[in-house]
Coordinates of C-alpha atoms in Angstrom, one line a residue:
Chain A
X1 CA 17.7 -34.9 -61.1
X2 CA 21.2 -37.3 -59.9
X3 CA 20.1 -35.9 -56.3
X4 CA 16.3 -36.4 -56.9
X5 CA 17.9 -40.1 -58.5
X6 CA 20.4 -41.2 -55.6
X7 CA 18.0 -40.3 -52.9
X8 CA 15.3 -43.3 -54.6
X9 CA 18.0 -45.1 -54.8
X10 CA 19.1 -45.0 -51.1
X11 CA 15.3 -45.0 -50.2
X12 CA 14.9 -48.7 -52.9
X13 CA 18.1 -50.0 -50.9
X14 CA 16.4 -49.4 -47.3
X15 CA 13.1 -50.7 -48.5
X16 CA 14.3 -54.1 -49.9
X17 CA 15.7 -54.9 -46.4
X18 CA 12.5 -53.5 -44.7
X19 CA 10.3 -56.7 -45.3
X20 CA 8.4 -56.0 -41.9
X21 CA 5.7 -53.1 -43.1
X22 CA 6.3 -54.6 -47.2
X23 CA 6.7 -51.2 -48.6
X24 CA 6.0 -51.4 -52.0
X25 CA 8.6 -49.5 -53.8
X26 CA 7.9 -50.3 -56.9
X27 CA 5.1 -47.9 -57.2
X28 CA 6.8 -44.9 -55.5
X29 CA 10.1 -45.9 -57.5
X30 CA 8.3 -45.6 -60.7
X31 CA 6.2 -43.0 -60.2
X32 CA 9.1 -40.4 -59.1
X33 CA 11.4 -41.4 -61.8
X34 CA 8.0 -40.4 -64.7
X35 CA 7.7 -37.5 -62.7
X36 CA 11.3 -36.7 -63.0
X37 CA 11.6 -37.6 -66.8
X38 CA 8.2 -35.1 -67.1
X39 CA 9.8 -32.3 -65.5
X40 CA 13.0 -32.8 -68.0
X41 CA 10.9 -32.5 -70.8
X42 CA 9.6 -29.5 -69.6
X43 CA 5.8 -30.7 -68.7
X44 CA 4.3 -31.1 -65.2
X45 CA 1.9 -34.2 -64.4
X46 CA -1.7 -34.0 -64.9
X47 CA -3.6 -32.7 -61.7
X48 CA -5.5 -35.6 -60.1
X49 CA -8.9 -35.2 -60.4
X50 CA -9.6 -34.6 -56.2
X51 CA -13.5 -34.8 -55.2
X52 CA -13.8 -31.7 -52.7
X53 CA -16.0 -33.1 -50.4
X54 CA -17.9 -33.3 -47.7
X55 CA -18.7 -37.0 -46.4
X56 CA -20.1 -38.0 -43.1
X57 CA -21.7 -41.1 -41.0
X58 CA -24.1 -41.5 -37.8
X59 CA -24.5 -44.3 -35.4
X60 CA -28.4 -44.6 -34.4
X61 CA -30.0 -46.9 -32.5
X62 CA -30.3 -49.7 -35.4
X63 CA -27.9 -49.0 -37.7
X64 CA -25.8 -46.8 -39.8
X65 CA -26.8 -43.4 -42.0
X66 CA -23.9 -42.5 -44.4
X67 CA -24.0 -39.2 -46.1
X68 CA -22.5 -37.2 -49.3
X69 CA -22.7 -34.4 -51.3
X70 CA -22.0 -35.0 -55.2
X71 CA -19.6 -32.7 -56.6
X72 CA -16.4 -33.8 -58.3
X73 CA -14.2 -30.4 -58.8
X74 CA -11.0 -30.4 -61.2
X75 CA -9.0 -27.2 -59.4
X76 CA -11.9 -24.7 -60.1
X77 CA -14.0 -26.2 -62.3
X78 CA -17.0 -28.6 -61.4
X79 CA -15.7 -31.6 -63.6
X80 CA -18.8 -33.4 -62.2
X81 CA -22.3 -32.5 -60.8
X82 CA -23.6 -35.8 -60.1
X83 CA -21.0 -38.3 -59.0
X84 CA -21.5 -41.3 -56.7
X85 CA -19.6 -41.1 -53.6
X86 CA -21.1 -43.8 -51.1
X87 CA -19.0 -46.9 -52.4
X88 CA -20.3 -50.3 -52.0
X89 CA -17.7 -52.6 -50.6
X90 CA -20.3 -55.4 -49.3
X91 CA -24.0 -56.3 -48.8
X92 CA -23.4 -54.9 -45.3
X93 CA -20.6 -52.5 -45.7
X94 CA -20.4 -49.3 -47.8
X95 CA -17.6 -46.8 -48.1
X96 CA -17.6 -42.4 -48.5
X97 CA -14.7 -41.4 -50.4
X98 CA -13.0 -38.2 -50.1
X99 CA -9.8 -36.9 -51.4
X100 CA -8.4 -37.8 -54.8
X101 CA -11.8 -39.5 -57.1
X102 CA -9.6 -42.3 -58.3
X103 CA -7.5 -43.0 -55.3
X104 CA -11.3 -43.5 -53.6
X105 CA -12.5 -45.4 -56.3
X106 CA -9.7 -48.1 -56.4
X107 CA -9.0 -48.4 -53.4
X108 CA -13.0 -49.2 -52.3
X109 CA -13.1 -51.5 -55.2
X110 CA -9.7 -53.4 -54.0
X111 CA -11.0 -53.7 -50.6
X112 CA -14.2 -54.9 -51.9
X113 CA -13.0 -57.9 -54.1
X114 CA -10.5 -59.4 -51.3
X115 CA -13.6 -58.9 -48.7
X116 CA -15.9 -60.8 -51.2
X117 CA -13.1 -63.8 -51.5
X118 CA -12.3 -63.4 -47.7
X119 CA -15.9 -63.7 -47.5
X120 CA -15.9 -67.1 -49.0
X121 CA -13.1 -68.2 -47.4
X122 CA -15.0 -67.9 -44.0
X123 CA -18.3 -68.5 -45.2
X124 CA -19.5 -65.6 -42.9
X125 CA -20.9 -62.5 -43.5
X126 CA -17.4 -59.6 -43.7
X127 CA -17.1 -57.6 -40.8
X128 CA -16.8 -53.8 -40.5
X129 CA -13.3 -54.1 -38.6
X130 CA -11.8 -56.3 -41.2
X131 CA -12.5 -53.9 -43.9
X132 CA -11.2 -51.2 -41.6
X133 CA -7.6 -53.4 -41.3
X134 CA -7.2 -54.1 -44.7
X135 CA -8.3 -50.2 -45.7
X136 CA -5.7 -48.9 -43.1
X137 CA -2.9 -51.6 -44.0
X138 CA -3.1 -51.2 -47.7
X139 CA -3.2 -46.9 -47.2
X140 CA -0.2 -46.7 -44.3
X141 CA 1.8 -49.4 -47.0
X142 CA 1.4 -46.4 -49.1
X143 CA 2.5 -43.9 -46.9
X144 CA 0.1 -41.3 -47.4
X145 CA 0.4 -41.2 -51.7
X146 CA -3.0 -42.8 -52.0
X147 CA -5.1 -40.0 -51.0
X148 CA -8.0 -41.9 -50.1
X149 CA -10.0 -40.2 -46.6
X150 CA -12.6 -42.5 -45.9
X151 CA -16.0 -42.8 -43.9
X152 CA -16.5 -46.4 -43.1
X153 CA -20.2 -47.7 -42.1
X154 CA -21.6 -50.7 -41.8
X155 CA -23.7 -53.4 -39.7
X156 CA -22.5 -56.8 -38.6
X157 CA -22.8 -59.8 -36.1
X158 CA -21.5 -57.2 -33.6
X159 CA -23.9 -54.4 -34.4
X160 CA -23.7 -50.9 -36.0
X161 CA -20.2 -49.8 -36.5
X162 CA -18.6 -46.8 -37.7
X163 CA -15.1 -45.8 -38.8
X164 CA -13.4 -42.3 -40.0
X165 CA -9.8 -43.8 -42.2
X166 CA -7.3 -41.5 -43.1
X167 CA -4.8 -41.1 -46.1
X168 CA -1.5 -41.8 -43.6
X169 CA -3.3 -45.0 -42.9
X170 CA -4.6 -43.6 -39.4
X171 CA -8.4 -44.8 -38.0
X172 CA -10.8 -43.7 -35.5
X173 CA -13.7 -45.5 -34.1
X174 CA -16.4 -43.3 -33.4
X175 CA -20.5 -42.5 -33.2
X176 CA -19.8 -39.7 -35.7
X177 CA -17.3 -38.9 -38.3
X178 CA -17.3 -36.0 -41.1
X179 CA -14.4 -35.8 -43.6
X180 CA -13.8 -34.3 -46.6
X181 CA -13.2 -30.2 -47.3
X182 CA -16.5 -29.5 -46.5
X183 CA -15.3 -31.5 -43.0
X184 CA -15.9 -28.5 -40.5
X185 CA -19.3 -27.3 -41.8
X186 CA -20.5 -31.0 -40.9
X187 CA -19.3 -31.6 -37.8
X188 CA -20.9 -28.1 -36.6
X189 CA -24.2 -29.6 -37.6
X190 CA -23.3 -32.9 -35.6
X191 CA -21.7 -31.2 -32.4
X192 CA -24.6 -29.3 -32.2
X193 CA -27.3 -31.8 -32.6
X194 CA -25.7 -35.6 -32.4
X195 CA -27.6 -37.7 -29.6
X196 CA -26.9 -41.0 -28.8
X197 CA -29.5 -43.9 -30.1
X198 CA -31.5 -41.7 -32.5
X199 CA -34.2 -43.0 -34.5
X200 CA -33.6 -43.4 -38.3
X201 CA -35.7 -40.3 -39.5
X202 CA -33.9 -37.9 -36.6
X203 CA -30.0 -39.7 -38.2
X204 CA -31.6 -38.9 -41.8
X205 CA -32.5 -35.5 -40.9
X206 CA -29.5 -34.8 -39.1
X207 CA -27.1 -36.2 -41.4
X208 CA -29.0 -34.4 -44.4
X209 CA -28.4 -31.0 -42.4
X210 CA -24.6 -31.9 -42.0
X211 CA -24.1 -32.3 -45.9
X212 CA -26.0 -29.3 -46.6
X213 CA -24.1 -27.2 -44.2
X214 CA -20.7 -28.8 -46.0
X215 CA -22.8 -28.1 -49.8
X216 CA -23.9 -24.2 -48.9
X217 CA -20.9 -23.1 -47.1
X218 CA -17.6 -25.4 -48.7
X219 CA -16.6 -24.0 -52.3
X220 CA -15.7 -27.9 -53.1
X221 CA -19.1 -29.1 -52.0
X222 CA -21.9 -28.9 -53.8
X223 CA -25.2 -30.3 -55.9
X224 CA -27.2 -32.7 -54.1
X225 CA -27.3 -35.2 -50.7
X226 CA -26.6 -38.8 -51.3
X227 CA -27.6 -40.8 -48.2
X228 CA -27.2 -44.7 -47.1
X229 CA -28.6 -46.3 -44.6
X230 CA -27.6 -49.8 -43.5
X231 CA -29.4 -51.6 -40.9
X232 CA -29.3 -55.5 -40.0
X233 CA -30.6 -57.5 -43.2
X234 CA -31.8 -53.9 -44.9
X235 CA -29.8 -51.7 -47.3
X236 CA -31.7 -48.4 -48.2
X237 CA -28.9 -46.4 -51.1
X238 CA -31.3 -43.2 -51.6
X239 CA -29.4 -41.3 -54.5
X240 CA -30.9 -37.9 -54.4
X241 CA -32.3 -38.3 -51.2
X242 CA -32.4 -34.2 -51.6
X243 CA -32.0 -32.6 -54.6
X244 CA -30.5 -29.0 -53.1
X245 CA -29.6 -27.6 -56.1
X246 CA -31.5 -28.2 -59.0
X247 CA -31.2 -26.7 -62.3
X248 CA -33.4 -23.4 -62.4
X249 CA -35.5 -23.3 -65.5
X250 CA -34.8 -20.4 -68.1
X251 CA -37.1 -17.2 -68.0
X252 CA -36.7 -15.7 -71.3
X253 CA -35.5 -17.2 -74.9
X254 CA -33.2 -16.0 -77.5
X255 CA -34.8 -18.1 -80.0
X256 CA -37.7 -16.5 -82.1
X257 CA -40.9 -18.5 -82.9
X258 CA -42.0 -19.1 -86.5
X259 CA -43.4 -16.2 -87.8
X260 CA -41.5 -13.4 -86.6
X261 CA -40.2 -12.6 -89.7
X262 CA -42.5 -11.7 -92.7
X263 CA -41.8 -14.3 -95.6
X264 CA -42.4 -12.0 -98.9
X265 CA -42.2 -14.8 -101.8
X266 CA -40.8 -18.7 -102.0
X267 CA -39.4 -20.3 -104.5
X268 CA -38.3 -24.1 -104.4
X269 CA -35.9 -26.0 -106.8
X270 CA -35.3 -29.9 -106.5
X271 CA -31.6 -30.7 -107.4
X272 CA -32.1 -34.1 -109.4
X273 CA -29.4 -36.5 -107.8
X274 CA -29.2 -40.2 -107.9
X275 CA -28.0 -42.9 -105.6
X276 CA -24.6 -44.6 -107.3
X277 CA -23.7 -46.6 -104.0
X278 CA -25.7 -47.7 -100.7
X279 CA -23.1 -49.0 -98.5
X280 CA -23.8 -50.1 -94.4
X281 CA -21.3 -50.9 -92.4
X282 CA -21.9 -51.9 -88.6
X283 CA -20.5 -50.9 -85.4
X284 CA -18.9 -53.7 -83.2
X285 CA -20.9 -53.5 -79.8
X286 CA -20.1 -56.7 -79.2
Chain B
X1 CA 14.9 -36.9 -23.4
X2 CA 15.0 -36.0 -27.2
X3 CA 13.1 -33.1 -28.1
X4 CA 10.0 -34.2 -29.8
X5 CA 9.4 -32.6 -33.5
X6 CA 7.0 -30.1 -34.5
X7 CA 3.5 -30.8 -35.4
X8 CA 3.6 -28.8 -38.8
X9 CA 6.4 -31.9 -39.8
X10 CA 4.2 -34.8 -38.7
X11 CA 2.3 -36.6 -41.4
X12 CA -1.3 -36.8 -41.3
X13 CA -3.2 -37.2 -38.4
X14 CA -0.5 -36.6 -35.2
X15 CA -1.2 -37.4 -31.8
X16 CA 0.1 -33.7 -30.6
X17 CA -0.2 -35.1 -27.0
X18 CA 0.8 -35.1 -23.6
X19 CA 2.2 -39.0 -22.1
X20 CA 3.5 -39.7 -19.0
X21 CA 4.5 -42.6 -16.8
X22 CA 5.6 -42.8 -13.2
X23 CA 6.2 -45.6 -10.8
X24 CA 5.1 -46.0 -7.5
X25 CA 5.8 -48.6 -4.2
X26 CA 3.9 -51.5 -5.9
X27 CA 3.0 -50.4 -9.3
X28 CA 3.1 -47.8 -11.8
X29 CA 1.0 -45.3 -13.2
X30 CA 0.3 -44.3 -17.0
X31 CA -1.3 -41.5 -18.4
X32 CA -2.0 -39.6 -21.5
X33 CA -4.6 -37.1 -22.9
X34 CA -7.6 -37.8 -25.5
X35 CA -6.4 -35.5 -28.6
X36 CA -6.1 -36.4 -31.9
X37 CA -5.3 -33.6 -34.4
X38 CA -4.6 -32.3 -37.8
X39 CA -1.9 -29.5 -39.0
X40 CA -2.3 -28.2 -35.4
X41 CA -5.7 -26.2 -36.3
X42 CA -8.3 -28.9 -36.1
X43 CA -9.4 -31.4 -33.7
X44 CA -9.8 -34.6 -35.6
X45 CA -10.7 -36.7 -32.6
X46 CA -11.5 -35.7 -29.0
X47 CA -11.6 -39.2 -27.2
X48 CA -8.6 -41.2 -28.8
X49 CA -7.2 -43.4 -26.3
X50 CA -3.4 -43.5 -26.5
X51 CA -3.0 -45.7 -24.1
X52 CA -2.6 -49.5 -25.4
X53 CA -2.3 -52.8 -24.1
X54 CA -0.1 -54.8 -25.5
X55 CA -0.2 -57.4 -22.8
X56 CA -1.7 -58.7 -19.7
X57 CA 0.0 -56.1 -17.6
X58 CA 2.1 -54.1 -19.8
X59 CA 0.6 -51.1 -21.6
X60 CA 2.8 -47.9 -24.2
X61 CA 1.7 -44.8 -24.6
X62 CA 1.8 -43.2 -28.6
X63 CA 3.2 -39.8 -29.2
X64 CA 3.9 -38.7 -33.2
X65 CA 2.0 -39.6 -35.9
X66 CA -1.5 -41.5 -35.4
X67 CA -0.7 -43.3 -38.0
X68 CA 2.7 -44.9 -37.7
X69 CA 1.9 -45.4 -33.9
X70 CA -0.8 -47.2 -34.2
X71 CA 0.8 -49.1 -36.9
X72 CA 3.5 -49.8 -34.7
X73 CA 1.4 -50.9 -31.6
X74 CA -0.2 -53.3 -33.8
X75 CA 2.8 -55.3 -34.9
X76 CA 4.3 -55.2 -31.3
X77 CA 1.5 -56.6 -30.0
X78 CA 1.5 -59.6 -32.7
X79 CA 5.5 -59.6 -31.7
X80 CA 4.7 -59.9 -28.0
X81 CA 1.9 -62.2 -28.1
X82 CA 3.4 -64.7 -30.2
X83 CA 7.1 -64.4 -27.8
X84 CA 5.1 -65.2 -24.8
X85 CA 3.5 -67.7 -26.5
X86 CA 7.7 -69.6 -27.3
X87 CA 8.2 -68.5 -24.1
X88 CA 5.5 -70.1 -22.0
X89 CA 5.2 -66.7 -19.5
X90 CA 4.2 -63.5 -19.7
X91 CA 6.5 -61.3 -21.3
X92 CA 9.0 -58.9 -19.7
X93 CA 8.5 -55.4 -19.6
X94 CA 11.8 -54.4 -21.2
X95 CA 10.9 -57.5 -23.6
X96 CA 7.8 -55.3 -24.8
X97 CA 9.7 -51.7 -24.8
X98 CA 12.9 -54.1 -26.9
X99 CA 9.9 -54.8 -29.6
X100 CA 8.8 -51.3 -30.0
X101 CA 12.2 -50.1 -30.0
X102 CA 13.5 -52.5 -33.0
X103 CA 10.4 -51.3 -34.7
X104 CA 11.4 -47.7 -34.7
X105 CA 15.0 -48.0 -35.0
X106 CA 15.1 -50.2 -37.8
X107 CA 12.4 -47.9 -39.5
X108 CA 13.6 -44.6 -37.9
X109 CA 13.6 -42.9 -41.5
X110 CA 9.8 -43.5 -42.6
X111 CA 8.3 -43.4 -38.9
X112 CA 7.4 -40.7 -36.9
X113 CA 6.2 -42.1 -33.5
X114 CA 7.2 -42.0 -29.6
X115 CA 6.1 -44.3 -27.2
X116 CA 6.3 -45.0 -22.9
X117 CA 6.1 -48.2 -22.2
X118 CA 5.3 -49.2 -18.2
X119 CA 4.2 -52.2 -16.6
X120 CA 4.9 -55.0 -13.9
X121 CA 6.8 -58.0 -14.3
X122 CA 7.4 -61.1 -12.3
X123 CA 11.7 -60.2 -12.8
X124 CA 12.2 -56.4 -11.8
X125 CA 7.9 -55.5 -10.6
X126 CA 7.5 -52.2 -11.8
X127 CA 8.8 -50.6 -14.5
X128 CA 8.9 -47.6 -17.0
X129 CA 10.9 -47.2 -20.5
X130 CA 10.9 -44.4 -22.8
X131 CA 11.5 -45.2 -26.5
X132 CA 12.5 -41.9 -27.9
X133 CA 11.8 -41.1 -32.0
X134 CA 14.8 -42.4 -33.4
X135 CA 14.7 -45.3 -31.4
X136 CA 16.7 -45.1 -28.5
X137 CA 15.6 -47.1 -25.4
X138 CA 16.0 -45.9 -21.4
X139 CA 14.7 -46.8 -18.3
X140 CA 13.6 -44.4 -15.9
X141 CA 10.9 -44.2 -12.7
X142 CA 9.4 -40.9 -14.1
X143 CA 8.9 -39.7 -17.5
X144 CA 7.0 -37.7 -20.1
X145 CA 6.9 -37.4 -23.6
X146 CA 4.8 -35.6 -26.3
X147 CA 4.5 -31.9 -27.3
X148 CA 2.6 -30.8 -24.0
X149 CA 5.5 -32.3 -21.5
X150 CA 7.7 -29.6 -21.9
X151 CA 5.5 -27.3 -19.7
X152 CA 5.6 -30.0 -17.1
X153 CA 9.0 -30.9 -16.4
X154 CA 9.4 -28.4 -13.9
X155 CA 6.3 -29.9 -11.9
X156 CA 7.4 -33.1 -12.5
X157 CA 11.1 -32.5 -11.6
X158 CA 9.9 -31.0 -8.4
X159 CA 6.7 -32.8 -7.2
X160 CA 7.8 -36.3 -8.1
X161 CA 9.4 -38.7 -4.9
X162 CA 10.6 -42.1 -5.3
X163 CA 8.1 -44.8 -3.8
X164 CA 4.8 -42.6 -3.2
X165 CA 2.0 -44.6 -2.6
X166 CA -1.0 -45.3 -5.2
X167 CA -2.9 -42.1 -4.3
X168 CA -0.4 -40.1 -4.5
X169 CA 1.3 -41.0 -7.2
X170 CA -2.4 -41.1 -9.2
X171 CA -2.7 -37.3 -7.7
X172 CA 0.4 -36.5 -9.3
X173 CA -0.3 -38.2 -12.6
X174 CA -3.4 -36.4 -12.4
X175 CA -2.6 -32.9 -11.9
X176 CA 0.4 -33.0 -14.2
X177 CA -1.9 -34.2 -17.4
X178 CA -4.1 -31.3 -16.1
X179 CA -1.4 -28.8 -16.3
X180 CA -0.1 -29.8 -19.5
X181 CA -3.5 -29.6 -21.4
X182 CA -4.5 -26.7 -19.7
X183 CA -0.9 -24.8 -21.2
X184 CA -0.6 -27.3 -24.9
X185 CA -3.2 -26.5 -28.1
X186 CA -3.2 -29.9 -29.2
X187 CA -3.4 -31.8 -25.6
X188 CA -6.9 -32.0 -24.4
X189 CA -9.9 -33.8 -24.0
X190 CA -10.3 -36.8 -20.9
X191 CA -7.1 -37.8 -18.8
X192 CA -7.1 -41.4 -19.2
X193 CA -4.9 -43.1 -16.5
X194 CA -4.1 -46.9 -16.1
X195 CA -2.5 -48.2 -12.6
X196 CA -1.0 -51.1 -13.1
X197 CA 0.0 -53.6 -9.8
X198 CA 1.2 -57.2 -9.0
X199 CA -2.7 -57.9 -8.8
X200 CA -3.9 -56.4 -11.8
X201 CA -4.9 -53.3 -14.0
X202 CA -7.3 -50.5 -13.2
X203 CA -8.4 -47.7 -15.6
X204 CA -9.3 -44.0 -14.5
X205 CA -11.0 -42.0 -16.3
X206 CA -11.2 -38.6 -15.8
X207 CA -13.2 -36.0 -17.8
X208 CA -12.1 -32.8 -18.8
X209 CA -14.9 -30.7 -16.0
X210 CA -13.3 -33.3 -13.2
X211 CA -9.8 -32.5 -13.6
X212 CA -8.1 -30.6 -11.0
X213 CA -8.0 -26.2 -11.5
X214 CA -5.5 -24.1 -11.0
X215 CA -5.3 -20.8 -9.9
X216 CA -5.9 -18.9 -12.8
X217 CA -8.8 -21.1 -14.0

């Protein structure tokens, strides 16, 4: 623990005098030393909840298809069957999430509020490029703790564009990106098939194939295919667009109907109570 | 030159590549694969370009971690920009390779990135530096840098001359890229090349089926 403690130390020292990439060490800092004082006591840190995924996005002729499955897994378990994985982060932008749930979450929803009030600021419509800066500035100040793999699709005054962001803060620009556990199954499905200006059923098809190869062959994928597709002025969020894995319906019932058993006599007897106090007292749902 | 680290120990997406830079009478030549990948098992990106301009006529080359370099490039290009700006002329080459190499010595413990910087300049023409991971800056007319140059330096050490001309010296560029991704897992995918003169810049382009076979291919 003193070596786990003088190596933060050394690390807080270098960091104050490193104002050039503003590493915040505040968060690291803290977070190390509760993990530290967690492991004295004898207790490890809750697992974060990490979403097991597989995400992709397509560039076709007019605009953007976004894809995701929408299982949310806690280790082994499915904590999750229906969970929401296509981010909105503005009229013309919207973010897949893979990696750790609440990492994605946040961080979409950070990007989104300083894009709205950049937004203002410029009185234009935000561009796909600025929210790939800020995503990739905020994730590389982080060094890689965020765990936030992102598809980034969207259309602007520059046309249809389409970025893959990863956790160390890294981005590629590119016609088609999968990420997420489910990553190589996709990206198969898009090597095999991708062409370049598709029309927007041929992207839907395609990119519905790519989820369901990540759904039917990645243990972390699963349930049904989200899709988005963003085209100039037109925003069509289709959640199910395909419902893979519905819930079968039960074949036989351990419950027996009325009847079943023979009733032989009945006898009823009213207990005679009365009502001393009536009291009501409202929830505040205010 | 300092060996370059393992893949397994860079973070995140690495550029696992092959760089090189070499001058010629006149001008000077840059290369580098198209790679991009991940834990050395998965391609993340086939058509990366690691080349970068960072000014009019002076481009670097990332090796290391995809993210860090390109992190890196950024800033140095905001640095270099904004010092020609004070200065009122384009920027000097060493100027450019001085910028990266602050970057990555004063951050040495949280980076992980390599670059080549090459370029022509009013002062000295053309010109190659290396700034090595921990952020140690040389000049030299021939160089090469990622994980895939170390089963080129023996081609290099023997096919490169001192003032070729702008054929040859692209030839050579050219085959030695070849040879490296045909030898390194995680070098691959197009050869992109940038010749850079008194006059101007010129990219090349050359995709995997064009480049050059050997005889075992």
């Amino acid at each position: 623990c003193l070596r786990l403690f003088s190596g933060i130390w050394s690390q807080l020292c270098k960091c104050l005098f490193k104002s050039l990439f503003f590493l915040t060490i505040t968060f690291i800092f803290r977070n190390a030393l509760l993990e530290g004082e967690a492991n004295k006591v004898g207790c490890s840190l809750p697992a974060a909840r990490k979403t097991g995924t597989t995400i992709c996005g397509v560039v076709f002729k007019d605009g953007i298809v976004l894809g995701a499955d929408t299982r949310a897994t806690e280790g082994m378990i499915v904590a999750d069957k229906n969970c929401s994985k296509i981010h909105y982060i503005s009229p013309n932008i919207y973010c897949c999430g893979a990696g750790t749930a609440a990492d994605t979450e946040m961080t979409t929803q950070i990007i989104s509020s300083n894009l709205e009030l950049h937004a203002l600021s410029t009185g234009r419509l935000p561009r796909v490029a600025t929210a790939n800066r800020m995503l990739k500035q905020m994730l590389f100040r982080y060094q890689g703790y965020i765990g936030a793999a992102l598809v980034l699709g969207g259309v602007d005054c520059n046309g249809p564009h389409l970025y893959s962001i990863y956790p160390h803060g890294s981005t590629d620009k590119l016609p088609y990106v999968t990420m997420g556990s489910g990553s190589l199954a996709a990206m198969a499905v898009f090597e095999d098939r991708y062409k370049p200006d598709m029309e927007e059923e041929d992207a839907k098809r395609l990119v519905r194939d790519a989820i369901a190869a990540g759904i039917f062959n990645d243990l972390g994928s699963g349930s049904n295919i989200d899709l988005c597709v963003i085209t100039k002025g037109k925003v069509d969020y289709i959640r199910p667009h395909d419902e893979a894995n519905k819930k079968g319906v039960r074949t036989g019932d351990y419950k027996y109907k009325r009847g079943t058993t023979g009733v032989l006599t009945k006898a009823v007897t009213p207990l005679a109570l009365e009502v001393v106090e009536e009291t009501v007292q409202t929830m505040d749902t205010s | 030159m300092e060996k370059h680290c393992t893949n397994s120990q860079v973070k995140g997406v690495s550029t696992g590549t092959t760089i090189l830079a070499a001058t010629f009478d006149g001008g000077v030549v840059i290369g580098s694969d198209s790679r991009a990948s991940m834990g050395g098992e998965y391609v993340s990106s086939k058509t990366i370009n690691k080349v970068i301009q960072v000014h009019d006529q002076i481009f670097c080359c990332m090796a290391g971690s995809l993210a860090d370099a390109q992190a890196v490039t950024k800033a140095a290009k905001f640095h270099l920009s904004f010092h020609s700006v004070q200065m009122e002329s384009p920027p000097l080459v060493i100027s450019a390779a001085s910028v990266l190499k602050e970057l990555c010595y004063k951050n040495k413990d949280e980076l992980q990135a390599g670059f080549i910087t090459a370029g022509w300049d009013r002062k000295k023409g053309p010109q190659v530096y290396v700034v090595a991971l921990g952020g140690m800056l040389m000049s030299q007319p021939v160089t090469i840098g990622g994980s895939g140059s170390t089963y080129i330096y023996g081609y290099v050490d023997a096919k490169y001359k001192p003032n070729m001309s702008r054929d040859e010296c692209l030839q050579f560029a050219t085959n030695a890229l070849a040879l490296a991704m045909g030898r390194d897992n995680v070098s691959g995918g197009v050869a992109h090349l940038v010749v850079i003169t008194e006059t101007g810049v010129e990219h090349v382009v050359v995709p995997g089926n064009k480049l050059p076979k050997f005889h075992d291919e």
